[in-house]
Every structure is written in structure tokens, then in C-alpha cells.
Coordinates of C-alpha atoms and ligand atoms in Angstrom, one line a residue:
X58 CA -3.9 14.1 18.4
X59 CA -2.8 14.6 14.9
X60 CA -3.3 10.6 14.3
X61 CA -6.1 9.6 16.2
X62 CA -8.8 8.2 13.8
X63 CA -6.6 4.9 13.0
X64 CA -8.4 2.3 15.0
X65 CA -11.5 3.1 14.0
X66 CA -10.8 2.8 10.6
X67 CA -9.5 0.5 10.5
X68 CA 10.7 -18.8 -5.2
X69 CA 13.7 -19.8 -6.3
X70 CA 13.9 -17.1 -9.3
X71 CA 11.7 -14.5 -7.4
X72 CA 14.8 -15.2 -4.4
X73 CA 16.3 -12.6 -6.2
X74 CA 19.6 -11.7 -4.3
X75 CA 18.7 -7.9 -4.7
X76 CA 21.3 -6.0 -2.7
X77 CA 24.2 -6.7 -1.2
X78 CA 27.0 -4.3 0.4
X79 CA 30.0 -5.2 2.2
X80 CA 32.1 -7.8 1.4
X81 CA 31.0 -10.1 -1.5
X82 CA 31.2 -13.3 -0.2
X83 CA 30.3 -13.2 2.9
X84 CA 27.2 -14.5 4.7
X85 CA 25.2 -11.4 5.5
X86 CA 24.8 -10.2 9.1
X87 CA 21.2 -9.2 8.4
X88 CA 18.8 -10.7 5.6
X89 CA 15.6 -9.2 5.0
X90 CA 11.9 -9.9 3.0
X91 CA 10.7 -7.0 1.1
X92 CA 8.8 -6.5 -1.9
X93 CA 10.5 -3.3 -2.5
X94 CA 12.3 -4.7 -5.6
X95 CA 12.2 -3.4 -8.6
X96 CA 11.6 -0.4 -10.6
X97 CA 10.7 3.4 -7.9
X98 CA 10.3 0.8 -5.2
X99 CA 13.9 0.0 -4.7
X100 CA 14.8 4.0 -4.3
X101 CA 13.1 3.7 -0.9
X102 CA 14.9 0.6 -0.2
X103 CA 18.0 2.1 -1.1
X104 CA 17.3 4.8 0.6
X105 CA 17.3 2.8 3.8
X106 CA 20.3 1.1 3.1
X107 CA 22.3 4.2 3.0
X108 CA 21.4 5.2 6.6
X109 CA 22.1 1.3 7.4
X110 CA 25.7 1.6 6.0
X111 CA 26.2 5.0 7.9
X112 CA 25.1 3.7 11.5
X113 CA 26.3 0.2 11.0
X114 CA 28.9 0.3 8.4
X115 CA 30.0 -3.6 9.3
X116 CA 26.9 -5.0 9.1
X117 CA 26.4 -7.1 5.6
X118 CA 22.9 -6.3 4.0
X119 CA 20.6 -8.5 1.6
X120 CA 16.9 -8.0 0.7
X121 CA 16.4 -11.7 -0.1
X122 CA 12.8 -10.7 -1.2
X123 CA 10.5 -11.2 -4.6
X124 CA 9.4 -8.6 -6.9
X125 CA 5.8 -8.0 -6.6
X126 CA 3.5 -5.2 -6.2
X127 CA 1.4 -4.7 -3.3
X128 CA 2.9 -7.9 -1.4
X129 CA 1.3 -10.0 -3.9
X130 CA 4.2 -12.7 -3.3
X131 CA 3.9 -13.4 0.6
X132 CA 3.3 -16.9 -0.3
X133 CA 7.1 -16.6 -1.2
X134 CA 7.9 -15.4 2.7
X135 CA 5.4 -17.8 4.0
X136 CA 6.5 -21.1 2.6
X137 CA 9.8 -19.9 3.7
X138 CA 9.1 -19.8 7.1
X139 CA 7.2 -22.6 6.9
X140 CA 10.2 -24.4 6.2
X141 CA 12.1 -23.1 8.9
X142 CA 14.1 -21.0 6.8
X143 CA 13.2 -17.3 8.1
X144 CA 14.9 -13.8 7.7
X145 CA 16.2 -11.9 10.2
X146 CA 13.2 -9.3 9.2
X147 CA 10.1 -8.6 7.1
X148 CA 7.7 -6.3 5.4
X149 CA 4.5 -6.5 6.9
X150 CA 1.3 -4.3 6.5
X151 CA 0.0 -2.8 9.8
X152 CA -3.2 -4.4 10.5
X153 CA -4.9 -7.5 9.9
X154 CA -1.8 -9.0 8.2
X155 CA 0.8 -8.3 10.8
X156 CA -2.0 -9.9 13.5
X157 CA -1.8 -12.6 11.3
X158 CA 2.1 -13.4 12.0
X159 CA 1.6 -12.2 15.1
X160 CA -1.2 -15.1 15.9
X161 CA 1.1 -17.6 14.2
X162 CA 3.8 -17.1 16.4
X163 CA 6.4 -16.0 13.8
X164 CA 7.4 -12.6 15.2
X165 CA 9.0 -11.4 18.4
X166 CA 7.9 -9.2 20.7
X167 CA 9.9 -5.8 20.3
X168 CA 8.2 -3.5 23.0
X169 CA 12.0 -3.5 24.3
X170 CA 13.3 -1.5 21.4
X171 CA 10.4 1.1 21.4
X172 CA 12.0 1.5 25.0
X173 CA 15.8 1.0 23.5
X174 CA 15.4 3.4 20.5
X175 CA 12.8 5.9 22.1
X176 CA 10.1 4.9 20.3
X177 CA 7.2 4.9 22.7
X178 CA 5.9 8.5 22.1
X179 CA 6.7 8.9 18.8
X180 CA 4.3 6.9 16.5
X181 CA 0.2 7.7 16.6
X182 CA -1.2 5.3 19.2
X183 CA -3.6 4.0 17.1
X184 CA -1.2 2.6 14.8
X185 CA 0.6 1.0 17.3
X186 CA -2.3 -0.4 18.5
X187 CA -3.0 -2.4 15.4
X188 CA 0.7 -4.1 15.6
X189 CA -0.3 -4.9 19.2
X190 CA -1.2 -8.0 21.0
X191 CA -1.9 -8.9 24.6
X192 CA 0.4 -5.3 25.5
X193 CA 3.0 -7.1 23.4
X194 CA 4.2 -4.8 20.5
X195 CA 5.7 -6.9 17.8
X196 CA 6.5 -4.4 14.2
X197 CA 7.8 -1.0 13.9
X198 CA 6.1 1.3 11.4
X199 CA 8.2 2.9 8.7
X200 CA 5.8 4.5 6.8
X201 CA 2.5 5.7 6.1
X202 CA 0.8 5.3 2.9
X203 CA -2.5 6.2 1.1
X204 CA -4.5 4.1 -1.2
X205 CA -7.0 6.2 -2.5
X206 CA -5.3 8.4 -5.1
X207 CA -6.3 8.9 -8.9
X208 CA -3.2 10.1 -10.9
X209 CA -3.7 11.4 -14.3
X210 CA -1.6 13.1 -17.3
X211 CA -2.0 16.3 -18.1
X212 CA -1.5 15.8 -21.9
X213 CA -3.6 12.9 -21.9
X214 CA -6.2 15.2 -20.3
X215 CA -6.0 17.4 -22.8
X216 CA -6.3 14.6 -25.9
X217 CA -9.4 13.6 -24.0
X218 CA -10.8 17.1 -24.0
X219 CA -10.9 16.7 -20.1
X220 CA -10.4 19.3 -17.2
X221 CA -7.1 20.0 -16.7
X222 CA -7.1 21.7 -13.7
X223 CA -8.1 18.8 -11.6
X224 CA -8.6 15.2 -11.6
X225 CA -10.8 14.9 -8.9
X226 CA -14.4 13.6 -9.1
X227 CA -17.3 14.1 -7.1
X228 CA -19.0 10.3 -7.4
X229 CA -18.2 7.3 -9.7
X230 CA -20.8 8.2 -12.2
X231 CA -19.3 11.4 -13.0
X232 CA -15.7 10.0 -13.4
X233 CA -17.6 7.2 -15.9
X234 CA -18.7 10.3 -17.5
X235 CA -15.2 11.6 -17.7
X236 CA -13.9 8.4 -19.4
X237 CA -16.9 7.9 -21.9
X238 CA -15.3 11.4 -23.1
X239 CA -11.9 10.1 -23.5
X240 CA -13.4 7.2 -25.0
X241 CA -15.0 9.3 -27.6
X242 CA -12.0 11.0 -28.2
X243 CA -10.5 8.5 -29.1
X244 CA -8.3 7.0 -26.3
X245 CA -10.2 3.6 -26.1
X246 CA -9.2 2.1 -22.7
X247 CA -8.6 5.8 -20.5
X248 CA -8.2 4.1 -17.5
X249 CA -4.7 1.8 -16.8
X250 CA -4.4 -0.7 -14.6
X251 CA -2.4 -3.7 -13.5
X252 CA -2.6 -7.4 -12.3
X253 CA -5.2 -8.7 -10.1
X254 CA -3.5 -7.2 -7.0
X255 CA -4.1 -3.5 -8.8
X256 CA -7.8 -4.5 -9.7
X257 CA -8.4 -5.5 -5.8
X258 CA -7.0 -2.1 -5.4
X259 CA -9.2 -0.1 -7.6
X260 CA -12.2 -2.2 -6.1
X261 CA -11.2 -0.8 -2.5
X262 CA -11.3 2.6 -3.6
X263 CA -14.7 2.1 -5.3
X264 CA -15.7 0.6 -1.9
X265 CA -14.2 3.9 -0.2
X266 CA -16.3 5.8 -2.3
X267 CA -19.7 4.0 -2.7
X268 CA -19.9 3.5 1.2
X269 CA -19.6 5.8 4.3
X270 CA -17.0 5.5 6.9
X271 CA -18.9 3.4 9.2
X272 CA -20.5 0.8 6.4
X273 CA -16.9 0.5 5.2
X274 CA -15.7 -0.6 8.1
X275 CA -18.6 -2.6 8.7
X276 CA -17.6 -4.7 6.1
X277 CA -14.8 -6.5 8.5
X278 CA -16.8 -6.1 11.5
X279 CA -19.9 -8.2 10.5
X280 CA -22.1 -5.4 10.6
X281 CA -22.3 -5.1 6.9
X282 CA -23.3 -7.3 4.9
X283 CA -21.4 -8.2 1.5
X284 CA -24.7 -9.3 -0.1
X285 CA -26.6 -6.4 0.4
X286 CA -27.2 -3.5 -1.7
X287 CA -24.8 -1.0 -1.0
X288 CA -21.9 -3.7 -2.1
X289 CA -23.9 -4.5 -5.3
X290 CA -23.7 -0.7 -6.5
X291 CA -20.2 -0.9 -5.5
X292 CA -19.7 -3.7 -7.5
X293 CA -21.4 -2.4 -10.5
X294 CA -19.4 0.6 -10.2
X295 CA -16.0 -1.7 -10.7
X296 CA -17.6 -3.9 -13.4
X297 CA -18.1 -1.0 -15.3
X298 CA -14.9 1.2 -14.6
X299 CA -13.0 -2.3 -15.5
X300 CA -14.6 -2.2 -19.5
X301 CA -12.3 1.0 -19.7
X302 CA -9.2 -0.8 -18.6
X303 CA -6.3 -1.8 -20.9
X304 CA -6.7 -5.6 -21.9
X305 CA -3.3 -6.3 -21.4
X306 CA -3.9 -5.6 -17.3
X307 CA -3.1 -9.0 -15.9
X308 CA 0.5 -8.9 -17.4
X309 CA 1.9 -6.2 -15.9
X310 CA 2.2 -4.5 -12.1
X311 CA 1.4 -0.9 -11.0
X312 CA 4.3 1.0 -12.4
X313 CA 4.2 -0.2 -16.5
X314 CA 0.4 0.2 -16.0
X315 CA 0.9 3.8 -14.8
X316 CA 3.4 4.6 -17.6
X317 CA 0.5 4.3 -19.9
X318 CA -0.9 7.4 -18.7
X319 CA 2.3 9.1 -19.9
X320 CA 2.4 7.3 -23.1
X321 CA -0.8 8.3 -24.0
X322 CA -2.8 5.5 -24.2
X323 CA -4.3 6.0 -20.8
X324 CA -5.7 8.8 -19.1
X325 CA -6.0 7.9 -15.8
X326 CA -4.7 5.3 -13.3
X327 CA -6.3 4.9 -9.7
X328 CA -3.1 3.8 -7.1
X329 CA -1.4 4.1 -3.7
X330 CA 1.0 7.0 -3.3
X331 CA 4.1 5.0 -4.0
X332 CA 3.2 6.7 -7.3
X333 CA 5.3 10.3 -6.3
X334 CA 8.4 7.2 -6.1
X335 CA 8.0 6.7 -9.8
X336 CA 7.5 10.3 -11.1
X337 CA 11.2 11.3 -11.6
X338 CA 11.6 14.8 -13.1
X339 CA 7.8 15.4 -14.4
X340 CA 6.1 18.2 -12.5
X341 CA 2.5 18.5 -11.1
X342 CA 0.1 20.6 -13.0
X343 CA 2.6 20.9 -16.4
X344 CA 3.0 17.1 -16.4
X345 CA 0.3 15.4 -14.2
X346 CA -2.2 15.7 -11.3
X347 CA -3.5 13.9 -8.4
X348 CA -6.5 13.9 -6.3
X349 CA -8.5 11.4 -4.0
X350 CA -9.5 9.0 -6.0
X351 CA -13.3 9.8 -7.4
X352 CA -16.1 10.0 -4.9
X353 CA -13.5 10.0 -1.7
X354 CA -12.7 13.3 -1.0
X355 CA -12.4 13.7 2.8
X356 CA -11.5 10.1 3.3
X357 CA -8.0 8.6 3.7
X358 CA -7.6 5.3 2.5
X359 CA -4.9 4.3 4.9
X360 CA -2.2 1.5 5.2
X361 CA 1.7 1.1 6.8
X362 CA 4.5 -0.3 6.0
X363 CA 6.1 -2.2 9.4
X364 CA 9.3 -4.8 9.9
X365 CA 9.9 -7.0 13.1
X366 CA 12.2 -9.7 14.5
X367 CA 11.2 -12.9 13.1
X368 CA 11.2 -15.7 15.4
X369 CA 14.1 -18.2 14.8
X370 CA 15.8 -15.2 12.5
X371 CA 19.5 -16.5 12.2
X372 CA 21.0 -12.7 13.0
X373 CA 18.7 -11.3 15.6
X374 CA 21.6 -8.6 16.2
X375 CA 21.3 -7.6 12.6
X376 CA 17.4 -7.4 12.8
X377 CA 17.6 -5.3 15.6
X378 CA 19.8 -2.7 13.7
X379 CA 17.4 -2.5 10.8
X380 CA 14.9 -2.1 13.1
X381 CA 16.6 1.1 14.5
X382 CA 17.2 2.1 11.3
X383 CA 14.0 1.9 10.0
X384 CA 12.4 3.8 12.2
X385 CA 15.1 6.3 13.3
X386 CA 14.3 10.3 12.4
X387 CA 17.4 10.0 9.5
X388 CA 15.6 6.6 8.0
X389 CA 11.9 7.9 7.9
X390 CA 13.1 11.2 6.6
X391 CA 15.5 9.4 3.8
X392 CA 12.9 6.7 2.9
X393 CA 9.7 8.7 3.2
X394 CA 11.0 11.7 0.9
X395 CA 11.6 9.6 -1.9
X396 CA 8.9 6.7 -1.9
X397 CA 5.8 8.7 -1.7
X398 CA 4.6 7.9 1.9
X399 CA 4.4 10.1 4.7
X400 CA 6.4 9.1 8.3
X401 CA 5.1 6.9 10.6
X402 CA 6.8 9.0 13.3
X403 CA 5.2 12.4 14.5
X404 CA 8.0 14.0 15.0
X405 CA 9.2 14.6 11.8
X406 CA 8.9 18.0 10.2
X407 CA 7.5 17.9 6.5
X408 CA 8.4 21.2 5.4
X409 CA 11.3 20.1 3.4
X410 CA 9.6 17.3 2.5
X411 CA 7.9 17.1 -1.5
X412 CA 4.5 19.1 -1.7
X413 CA 2.8 15.9 -2.1
X414 CA 3.4 14.2 1.1
X415 CA 2.9 17.6 2.8
X416 CA -0.5 17.5 1.4
X417 CA -0.9 13.6 2.6
X418 CA 0.0 14.6 6.0
X419 CA -2.9 16.9 6.0
X420 CA -5.1 14.6 4.6
X421 CA -3.8 12.3 7.1
X422 CA -4.8 14.5 9.9
X423 CA -7.9 15.5 8.9
X424 CA -9.5 13.1 7.1
X425 CA -12.0 9.9 8.1
X426 CA -9.1 7.1 7.9
X427 CA -10.2 3.9 6.3
X428 CA -8.2 0.9 6.2
X429 CA -6.9 -1.0 2.9
X430 CA -8.1 -3.8 1.9
X431 CA -5.3 -4.9 -0.9
X432 CA -2.8 -3.7 1.5
X433 CA -3.5 -5.2 4.9
X434 CA -4.8 -2.8 7.2
X435 CA -8.5 -4.4 7.1
X436 CA -8.1 -8.2 5.3
X437 CA -6.5 -11.3 6.7
X438 CA -3.9 -12.8 4.6
X439 CA -6.5 -15.6 3.8
X440 CA -9.3 -12.5 2.8
X441 CA -6.7 -10.8 0.6
X442 CA -5.7 -14.2 -1.3
X443 CA -9.6 -15.0 -1.4
X444 CA -10.7 -11.2 -2.4
X445 CA -7.7 -11.9 -5.1
X446 CA -9.4 -15.3 -6.3
X447 CA -12.7 -13.7 -6.6
X448 CA -11.7 -10.6 -8.6
X449 CA -9.5 -12.4 -11.1
X450 CA -12.3 -14.6 -11.6
X451 CA -14.2 -12.1 -12.3
X452 CA -12.2 -9.9 -14.4
X453 CA -10.6 -13.0 -16.3
X454 CA -14.1 -13.5 -17.3
X455 CA -17.6 -12.6 -19.1
X456 CA -18.2 -9.9 -16.5
X457 CA -21.8 -10.8 -17.2
X458 CA -24.9 -10.3 -14.4
X459 CA -24.2 -14.6 -13.6
X460 CA -20.4 -13.6 -12.8
X461 CA -21.2 -10.4 -11.1
X462 CA -23.7 -12.7 -8.7
X463 CA -20.9 -14.9 -8.2
X464 CA -18.1 -12.1 -7.2
X465 CA -20.3 -11.0 -4.6
X466 CA -21.2 -14.5 -3.2
X467 CA -17.4 -15.0 -3.2
X468 CA -16.7 -12.1 -1.1
X469 CA -19.3 -12.9 1.4
X470 CA -17.6 -16.1 1.7
X471 CA -14.6 -14.7 1.9
X472 CA -15.1 -12.2 4.8
X473 CA -17.3 -14.7 6.8
X474 CA -14.7 -16.0 9.0
Ligands
GAL145 C1 1.9 -1.6 -0.9 C2 3.3 -1.5 0.1 C3 4.2 0.2 -0.3 C4 4.3 -0.4 -2.3 C5 3.0 -0.7 -2.7 C6 3.5 -1.1 -4.4 O1 1.6 -2.9 0.2 O2 2.9 -1.1 1.4 O3 5.1 0.3 0.3 O4 5.5 -1.1 -2.0 O5 2.5 -2.0 -2.0 O6 4.0 -2.5 -4.3

């Protein structure tokens, strides 16, 4: 089947009231937590809100989320839930991350909604398996994203004397040669990256490049040793790549980091395919190029956002309406066209979608699928947190041999449970 390979791979201020429809002072009939709050990411959520307003005009909606890329602020959600103040529904990545909430008993079984909304045959089975435990299905996917993508600005490629026809590099070493060329041409920090989670994102794409599919998957089931030589090669590559990145990286999220390639202070950024949602009127080929990240041609770095019904959520009917919206054809078309992702539903004709999503869907059908670390497909919340700590300790320090040994040891520890 088309998607048949996934399983193999696979605060107070922050609690900003980000959108409210309907009567101003009324308590919301539906409250969600999502990090699609700011910048281009808010546009995808707005598209879903429009569908909600059409299908459920009487429902007042609030995204009581927090602004952070990659779900790096999900501790805000966890604190709320631990405090007995859960939202009705929340954004969660399919895979190990969703399993954490399922195991903690924080998600309702929504199998009956799959029946009610006619969803049983519309999602890839392997994706639904990632959201299932003991035969019960706990969330509904809204989209599928790809993590391993490189984005380059054509003007910066030109300024750096690099190939302006393709942004693909066969290996990390070939990419490093291109970065050296950009430095020699005067672009001192040609690889734009944002804060810790973006650095973990970069690291996962290097692991996808340097490890084959089975070895990469083995990192999460204990069959590949994080202390082993293949991982060391990837970590050395990661450390080298970090030397080409902007020094202000820890102060920014992915979108301002990406802006650097269009400002001319960088040439490339490696980021998931939420980037198209931020490109506005820019034209592929003229303004920017994209390609699988270096060394990952034929591999699709998978992640999916999903939503469920929170145990103890105050407005279950509002929550159900939200799940109806995010899983509906209208919802998935409206959201994914804007967001850069592809619909999780398999019964949507993509010919009306932008060229990027059409190409991504082809890759999703044909490539080897490996799951994202940063975006919860493979790493549990604890493993993700520990990976972030290990990476920030490394990139915030000397990045010397001792720090490299500590990084690898920290990763061994993070994935040993
Ligand atoms: C991912 C999420 C995407 C996008 C991205 C950047 O974790 O799945 O939908 O929001 O973070 O924030």
C-alpha cells in the first residue's frame, strides 16, 4: 500500500491566548494546546479554525498553546495536565511521544470516532498502529511532515559560487566542501540553525545520512549501539557542521534562522517541511531550492502531528468537533496546503496541491521511511529531553574531543531505557 512502510521505521506568559472566535467573554467550548502559535505556523491553525467555524459555527475556540518550534515547550502542557487543568485536545506527535501520553492514561480511546467519522480506511495502517495500544486508538493524525530537507536561497548560492541548479549533496563530506566554498566566498556562517531543538533536528538528519535504515532504526530498539563507530562518524560530522552555523543560534527558533538564507548571511538551512508555509511568494528555482538533506536521497524522515481527547478535558463535545475538523477532508486539505505537509488521509487528490507537497507525497510513497527523533516518532519525551540536554551541552561548549566523548556517552544513557 501507498504508506505501507512507516512501522518499519519507525507558563504563564507562554500560556498566551492566541485566538478566540465567537463571543469575547464566553468560556470557550473548545480549548486545545498546540505550538502552532506564531509566524507561519499560525496560518495552518487558522485554516483549521476556518473549517471549524464553517462546520461548527456555535463553538468558541481557543488555542491556549505556547510558542515554540518542534514542540519544545510541551512541558507547559505536561505541567497543566499534572495540575489537573487539561485542555480538551492537544497536539502530539505520532509514535513514541503519543505512546507516552497513552501509557500515562491521559488520552481517551477514540476508536469510536474513527467509526463515527468514517476514518477506519482512510489513514495508513502503519500510522494508525503508532497511535494504538491494546487495540485502542488514541489520537487522529492531521498531517505528515518530512524532517530531512535542505533549503537554500538561490541568491546566496550564487554569491557563494555554488551550484544553483540543485541543493542536493551526495554525502555530508560533499556538503562540507560546499560550506567551505561559501566561507571562502565570504559567507562566514553558511549553515543557518536555530536553538537546541533545531540542532537536534540537524543531528537526526546527519544520523539518517550516515546510518542505513536498519542501523538507524536499531538506535531505538537496542540493536545499534549508540557508543559504536557509526554513531561516532555521525557525531563528528554533526560537530563539524555546527562550526558553520550562526553564533546567535541559541537565541532563535527555526523561522528567524531560515530568514538568514534570504538575508544573505547564510546559504542553507536544514529543517522540516513546515518551511514552505513560511516562504510566502518566493518561487522555487528562482528564489530557493530544496532537496533531501545531504546524503539522504531515497530516505524520508517521517513525523506526523495528531490530536486526541484529553482525559478530564472540560468540553468533550468541543474536543470531538475538533477531531472531526482535523480529520475531515476539508480540514486536511485546508491545513496541509498552507502548512507544507501532506495530508495523513490517503483519499485526497494532491493535484491541486503545491508542487512541493506533490513531490513529498511521491517520496513518502517510494522512499525508505525512518522516524524523526526530535519530532517524537522514535524518541519518548524523556529521551527527547535528554537528547536536547546532551546536544545543548555540547554545542554550547568547546565541542572538543572530551565534549564529543561526553556527548556520545550522554546519548548512550538517554537511549538505554
Ligand atoms: C514539528 C511539528 C510541525 C511544526 C514544527 C515546527 O514538531 O510536527 O507541525 O510545527 O514542529 O514547529
